Amino acid sequence: MLFRSIGILNNWNVVQDASIVAIEASLGDYVRKDGDTMTGPLTISAGGLVVSNDISIGGNSLFVGDVQIGGDLTVDGSTTIVNSTVVDISTNFIYLNTGLTGQPPSWLQSGLVVERGDASAYAVIFDETDKTFRVGIVWNQMLLGFTKILKPNL
């Protein structure tokens, strides 16, 4: 009777091992436990992804659609903002041309331009050509900058 029980148990182990192998094969590249690593793309088609602890992403990332950040955002590196509707600055100064090194080029113009819909824009511009500030209505806006742009508005 003992040998028969061991034989049945051995057959059961073989069947169970085959079942486990079949289940693992059907899982494909899924990450199954803590510490597993997955290579290749991850696609989540419904329900979203919820991460309750820290997450670290290496390499470039692309987000399509809105991104919400609940809390502080720290950027260690350069930022590029393509389109923004609100600029909130708490410091006393706004710095322009901070990446400029060496002597400024004679054609350099820097400043603030206020768009006004169908009406002419107003601007405050520093013109390196004659080392003056100009304030007034923009009248010759070019693709890459401004040339003698302001009619004095005194």
Tab-separated table of N, CA, C and O in Angstrom, residues 86-149:
chain	number	residue	atom	x	y	z
A	86	VAL	N	-0.625	80.377	-17.848
A	86	VAL	CA	-0.380	81.135	-16.625
A	86	VAL	C	1.096	81.039	-16.276
A	86	VAL	O	1.673	79.958	-16.281
A	87	VAL	N	1.694	82.173	-15.972
A	87	VAL	CA	3.061	82.206	-15.467
A	87	VAL	C	2.993	82.860	-14.095
A	87	VAL	O	2.554	84.000	-13.974
A	88	ASP	N	3.386	82.150	-13.078
A	88	ASP	CA	3.342	82.659	-11.709
A	88	ASP	C	4.766	82.691	-11.190
A	88	ASP	O	5.385	81.652	-10.988
A	89	ILE	N	5.291	83.890	-10.985
A	89	ILE	CA	6.678	84.044	-10.576
A	89	ILE	C	6.695	84.737	-9.221
A	89	ILE	O	6.157	85.829	-9.071
A	90	SER	N	7.318	84.098	-8.237
A	90	SER	CA	7.331	84.679	-6.906
A	90	SER	C	8.605	85.466	-6.607
A	90	SER	O	8.658	86.172	-5.612
A	91	THR	N	9.608	85.378	-7.453
A	91	THR	CA	10.844	86.115	-7.219
A	91	THR	C	10.681	87.570	-7.669
A	91	THR	O	9.745	87.908	-8.392
A	92	ASN	N	11.597	88.424	-7.266
A	92	ASN	CA	11.528	89.848	-7.598
A	92	ASN	C	12.078	90.166	-8.978
A	92	ASN	O	11.906	91.290	-9.455
A	93	PHE	N	12.763	89.241	-9.600
A	93	PHE	CA	13.412	89.508	-10.879
A	93	PHE	C	13.098	88.404	-11.886
A	93	PHE	O	12.975	87.238	-11.527
A	94	ILE	N	13.021	88.790	-13.142
A	94	ILE	CA	12.913	87.853	-14.246
A	94	ILE	C	14.195	88.010	-15.056
A	94	ILE	O	14.534	89.113	-15.483
A	95	TYR	N	14.906	86.935	-15.243
A	95	TYR	CA	16.174	86.979	-15.975
A	95	TYR	C	15.955	86.513	-17.406
A	95	TYR	O	15.329	85.488	-17.631
A	96	LEU	N	16.484	87.277	-18.344
A	96	LEU	CA	16.440	86.911	-19.761
A	96	LEU	C	17.868	86.687	-20.247
A	96	LEU	O	18.806	87.320	-19.766
A	97	ASN	N	18.025	85.829	-21.214
A	97	ASN	CA	19.318	85.554	-21.851
A	97	ASN	C	20.347	84.975	-20.881
A	97	ASN	O	21.536	85.226	-21.023
A	98	THR	N	19.933	84.190	-19.904
A	98	THR	CA	20.882	83.653	-18.925
A	98	THR	C	21.864	82.665	-19.548
A	98	THR	O	22.919	82.420	-18.987
A	99	GLY	N	21.551	82.128	-20.700
A	99	GLY	CA	22.465	81.201	-21.364
A	99	GLY	C	23.496	81.898	-22.238
A	99	GLY	O	24.391	81.258	-22.782
A	100	LEU	N	23.396	83.200	-22.353
A	100	LEU	CA	24.321	83.965	-23.199
A	100	LEU	C	25.674	84.067	-22.521
A	100	LEU	O	25.771	84.388	-21.340
A	101	THR	N	26.739	83.780	-23.264
A	101	THR	CA	28.096	83.911	-22.736
A	101	THR	C	28.894	84.813	-23.661
A	101	THR	O	28.568	84.977	-24.832
A	102	GLY	N	29.954	85.399	-23.132
A	102	GLY	CA	30.793	86.289	-23.937
A	102	GLY	C	30.108	87.616	-24.191
A	102	GLY	O	29.141	87.991	-23.526
A	103	GLN	N	30.599	88.332	-25.176
A	103	GLN	CA	30.026	89.630	-25.538
A	103	GLN	C	28.672	89.431	-26.206
A	103	GLN	O	28.519	88.557	-27.057
A	104	PRO	N	27.687	90.257	-25.860
A	104	PRO	CA	26.387	90.116	-26.516
A	104	PRO	C	26.477	90.547	-27.972
A	104	PRO	O	27.195	91.501	-28.303
A	105	PRO	N	25.781	89.878	-28.861
A	105	PRO	CA	25.793	90.291	-30.270
A	105	PRO	C	25.100	91.642	-30.428
A	105	PRO	O	24.172	91.974	-29.688
A	106	SER	N	25.550	92.422	-31.391
A	106	SER	CA	25.026	93.779	-31.569
A	106	SER	C	23.552	93.781	-31.955
A	106	SER	O	22.855	94.753	-31.720
A	107	TRP	N	23.053	92.697	-32.516
A	107	TRP	CA	21.659	92.636	-32.946
A	107	TRP	C	20.703	92.175	-31.843
A	107	TRP	O	19.501	92.083	-32.032
A	108	LEU	N	21.223	91.890	-30.656
A	108	LEU	CA	20.418	91.330	-29.575
A	108	LEU	C	19.337	92.303	-29.103
A	108	LEU	O	19.595	93.473	-28.850
A	109	GLN	N	18.128	91.800	-29.016
A	109	GLN	CA	17.015	92.527	-28.408
A	109	GLN	C	16.310	91.569	-27.462
A	109	GLN	O	16.056	90.417	-27.797
A	110	SER	N	16.004	92.033	-26.250
A	110	SER	CA	15.355	91.186	-25.247
A	110	SER	C	14.289	91.988	-24.531
A	110	SER	O	14.460	93.184	-24.309
A	111	GLY	N	13.206	91.322	-24.154
A	111	GLY	CA	12.189	92.044	-23.410
A	111	GLY	C	10.893	91.288	-23.283
A	111	GLY	O	10.837	90.079	-23.426
A	112	LEU	N	9.858	92.050	-23.038
A	112	LEU	CA	8.515	91.497	-22.858
A	112	LEU	C	7.602	92.052	-23.930
A	112	LEU	O	7.624	93.253	-24.206
A	113	VAL	N	6.783	91.194	-24.503
A	113	VAL	CA	5.808	91.607	-25.513
A	113	VAL	C	4.429	91.222	-24.997
A	113	VAL	O	4.216	90.090	-24.559
A	114	VAL	N	3.508	92.168	-25.049
A	114	VAL	CA	2.136	91.932	-24.617
A	114	VAL	C	1.245	91.865	-25.847
A	114	VAL	O	1.033	92.877	-26.523
A	115	GLU	N	0.763	90.678	-26.173
A	115	GLU	CA	-0.160	90.513	-27.297
A	115	GLU	C	-1.526	91.023	-26.883
A	115	GLU	O	-1.953	90.831	-25.751
A	116	ARG	N	-2.252	91.646	-27.832
A	116	ARG	CA	-3.530	92.263	-27.508
A	116	ARG	C	-4.612	91.887	-28.500
A	116	ARG	O	-5.446	92.697	-28.878
A	117	GLY	N	-4.615	90.638	-28.956
A	117	GLY	CA	-5.629	90.191	-29.906
A	117	GLY	C	-5.455	90.878	-31.241
A	117	GLY	O	-4.373	90.875	-31.824
A	118	ASP	N	-6.524	91.506	-31.765
A	118	ASP	CA	-6.456	92.193	-33.055
A	118	ASP	C	-5.744	93.536	-32.958
A	118	ASP	O	-5.367	94.115	-33.972
A	119	ALA	N	-5.571	94.070	-31.764
A	119	ALA	CA	-4.888	95.358	-31.586
A	119	ALA	C	-3.376	95.143	-31.617
A	119	ALA	O	-2.880	94.041	-31.393
A	120	SER	N	-2.638	96.194	-31.874
A	120	SER	CA	-1.178	96.125	-31.914
A	120	SER	C	-0.614	95.716	-30.561
A	120	SER	O	-1.129	96.120	-29.516
A	121	ALA	N	0.448	94.936	-30.598
A	121	ALA	CA	1.108	94.505	-29.370
A	121	ALA	C	1.925	95.648	-28.785
A	121	ALA	O	2.378	96.539	-29.507
A	122	TYR	N	2.095	95.627	-27.485
A	122	TYR	CA	2.978	96.562	-26.794
A	122	TYR	C	4.190	95.787	-26.311
A	122	TYR	O	4.117	94.581	-26.076
A	123	ALA	N	5.314	96.493	-26.139
A	123	ALA	CA	6.527	95.807	-25.712
A	123	ALA	C	7.422	96.715	-24.885
A	123	ALA	O	7.373	97.943	-25.007
A	124	VAL	N	8.236	96.078	-24.055
A	124	VAL	CA	9.350	96.717	-23.358
A	124	VAL	C	10.570	95.923	-23.801
A	124	VAL	O	10.682	94.734	-23.506
A	125	ILE	N	11.460	96.559	-24.535
A	125	ILE	CA	12.578	95.864	-25.176
A	125	ILE	C	13.894	96.578	-24.848
A	125	ILE	O	13.965	97.806	-24.890
A	126	PHE	N	14.943	95.778	-24.554
A	126	PHE	CA	16.294	96.335	-24.481
A	126	PHE	C	16.957	96.051	-25.820
A	126	PHE	O	16.998	94.913	-26.272
A	127	ASP	N	17.468	97.102	-26.465
A	127	ASP	CA	18.094	96.985	-27.780
A	127	ASP	C	19.602	97.155	-27.620
A	127	ASP	O	20.090	98.225	-27.255
A	128	GLU	N	20.341	96.079	-27.885
A	128	GLU	CA	21.794	96.078	-27.731
A	128	GLU	C	22.470	97.015	-28.736
A	128	GLU	O	23.551	97.528	-28.474
A	129	THR	N	21.813	97.259	-29.883
A	129	THR	CA	22.419	98.098	-30.915
A	129	THR	C	22.796	99.466	-30.379
A	129	THR	O	23.914	99.936	-30.562
A	130	ASP	N	21.861	100.113	-29.694
A	130	ASP	CA	22.157	101.446	-29.158
A	130	ASP	C	22.043	101.496	-27.635
A	130	ASP	O	21.983	102.571	-27.051
A	131	LYS	N	22.018	100.319	-27.015
A	131	LYS	CA	22.006	100.195	-25.557
A	131	LYS	C	20.893	101.017	-24.912
A	131	LYS	O	21.113	101.756	-23.959
A	132	THR	N	19.682	100.855	-25.412
A	132	THR	CA	18.536	101.590	-24.892
A	132	THR	C	17.360	100.656	-24.659
A	132	THR	O	17.261	99.589	-25.276
A	133	PHE	N	16.485	101.107	-23.771
A	133	PHE	CA	15.205	100.444	-23.608
A	133	PHE	C	14.197	101.147	-24.490
A	133	PHE	O	14.217	102.369	-24.627
A	134	ARG	N	13.330	100.387	-25.092
A	134	ARG	CA	12.271	100.944	-25.923
A	134	ARG	C	10.939	100.435	-25.362
A	134	ARG	O	10.814	99.271	-25.036
A	135	VAL	N	9.976	101.326	-25.286
A	135	VAL	CA	8.651	100.986	-24.788
A	135	VAL	C	7.647	101.538	-25.773
A	135	VAL	O	7.731	102.705	-26.166
A	136	GLY	N	6.715	100.729	-26.196
A	136	GLY	CA	5.701	101.241	-27.095
A	136	GLY	C	5.012	100.163	-27.892
A	136	GLY	O	4.973	99.000	-27.491
A	137	ILE	N	4.499	100.545	-29.055
A	137	ILE	CA	3.728	99.662	-29.923
A	137	ILE	C	4.669	98.938	-30.875
A	137	ILE	O	5.520	99.550	-31.504
A	138	VAL	N	4.495	97.638	-31.003
A	138	VAL	CA	5.297	96.848	-31.943
A	138	VAL	C	4.811	97.151	-33.348
A	138	VAL	O	3.619	97.071	-33.631
A	139	TRP	N	5.727	97.507	-34.256
A	139	TRP	CA	5.289	97.810	-35.618
A	139	TRP	C	6.007	97.015	-36.686
A	139	TRP	O	5.607	97.025	-37.831
A	140	ASN	N	7.056	96.247	-36.375
A	140	ASN	CA	7.751	95.458	-37.397
A	140	ASN	C	8.245	94.164	-36.766
A	140	ASN	O	9.428	93.991	-36.561
A	141	GLN	N	7.340	93.279	-36.474
A	141	GLN	CA	7.708	92.011	-35.856
A	141	GLN	C	8.153	91.043	-36.939
A	141	GLN	O	7.476	90.847	-37.931
A	142	MET	N	9.330	90.443	-36.740
A	142	MET	CA	9.855	89.476	-37.705
A	142	MET	C	9.842	88.086	-37.080
A	142	MET	O	9.701	87.931	-35.877
A	143	LEU	N	10.025	87.055	-37.921
A	143	LEU	CA	9.969	85.669	-37.480
A	143	LEU	C	10.985	85.374	-36.377
A	143	LEU	O	10.683	84.735	-35.394
A	144	LEU	N	12.195	85.841	-36.498
A	144	LEU	CA	13.245	85.500	-35.539
A	144	LEU	C	13.515	86.605	-34.538
A	144	LEU	O	14.491	86.557	-33.817
A	145	GLY	N	12.724	87.615	-34.488
A	145	GLY	CA	12.974	88.691	-33.542
A	145	GLY	C	12.294	89.957	-33.999
A	145	GLY	O	11.328	89.928	-34.744
A	146	PHE	N	12.836	91.068	-33.580
A	146	PHE	CA	12.251	92.361	-33.881
A	146	PHE	C	13.338	93.277	-34.440
A	146	PHE	O	14.486	93.173	-34.064
A	147	THR	N	12.971	94.143	-35.337
A	147	THR	CA	13.940	95.129	-35.825
A	147	THR	C	13.328	96.504	-35.675
A	147	THR	O	12.291	96.795	-36.251
A	148	LYS	N	14.003	97.344	-34.912
A	148	LYS	CA	13.526	98.716	-34.662
A	148	LYS	C	12.028	98.698	-34.487
A	148	LYS	O	11.278	99.326	-35.223
A	149	ILE	N	11.609	97.939	-33.507
A	149	ILE	CA	10.201	97.527	-33.444
A	149	ILE	C	9.239	98.534	-32.876
A	149	ILE	O	8.056	98.408	-33.060
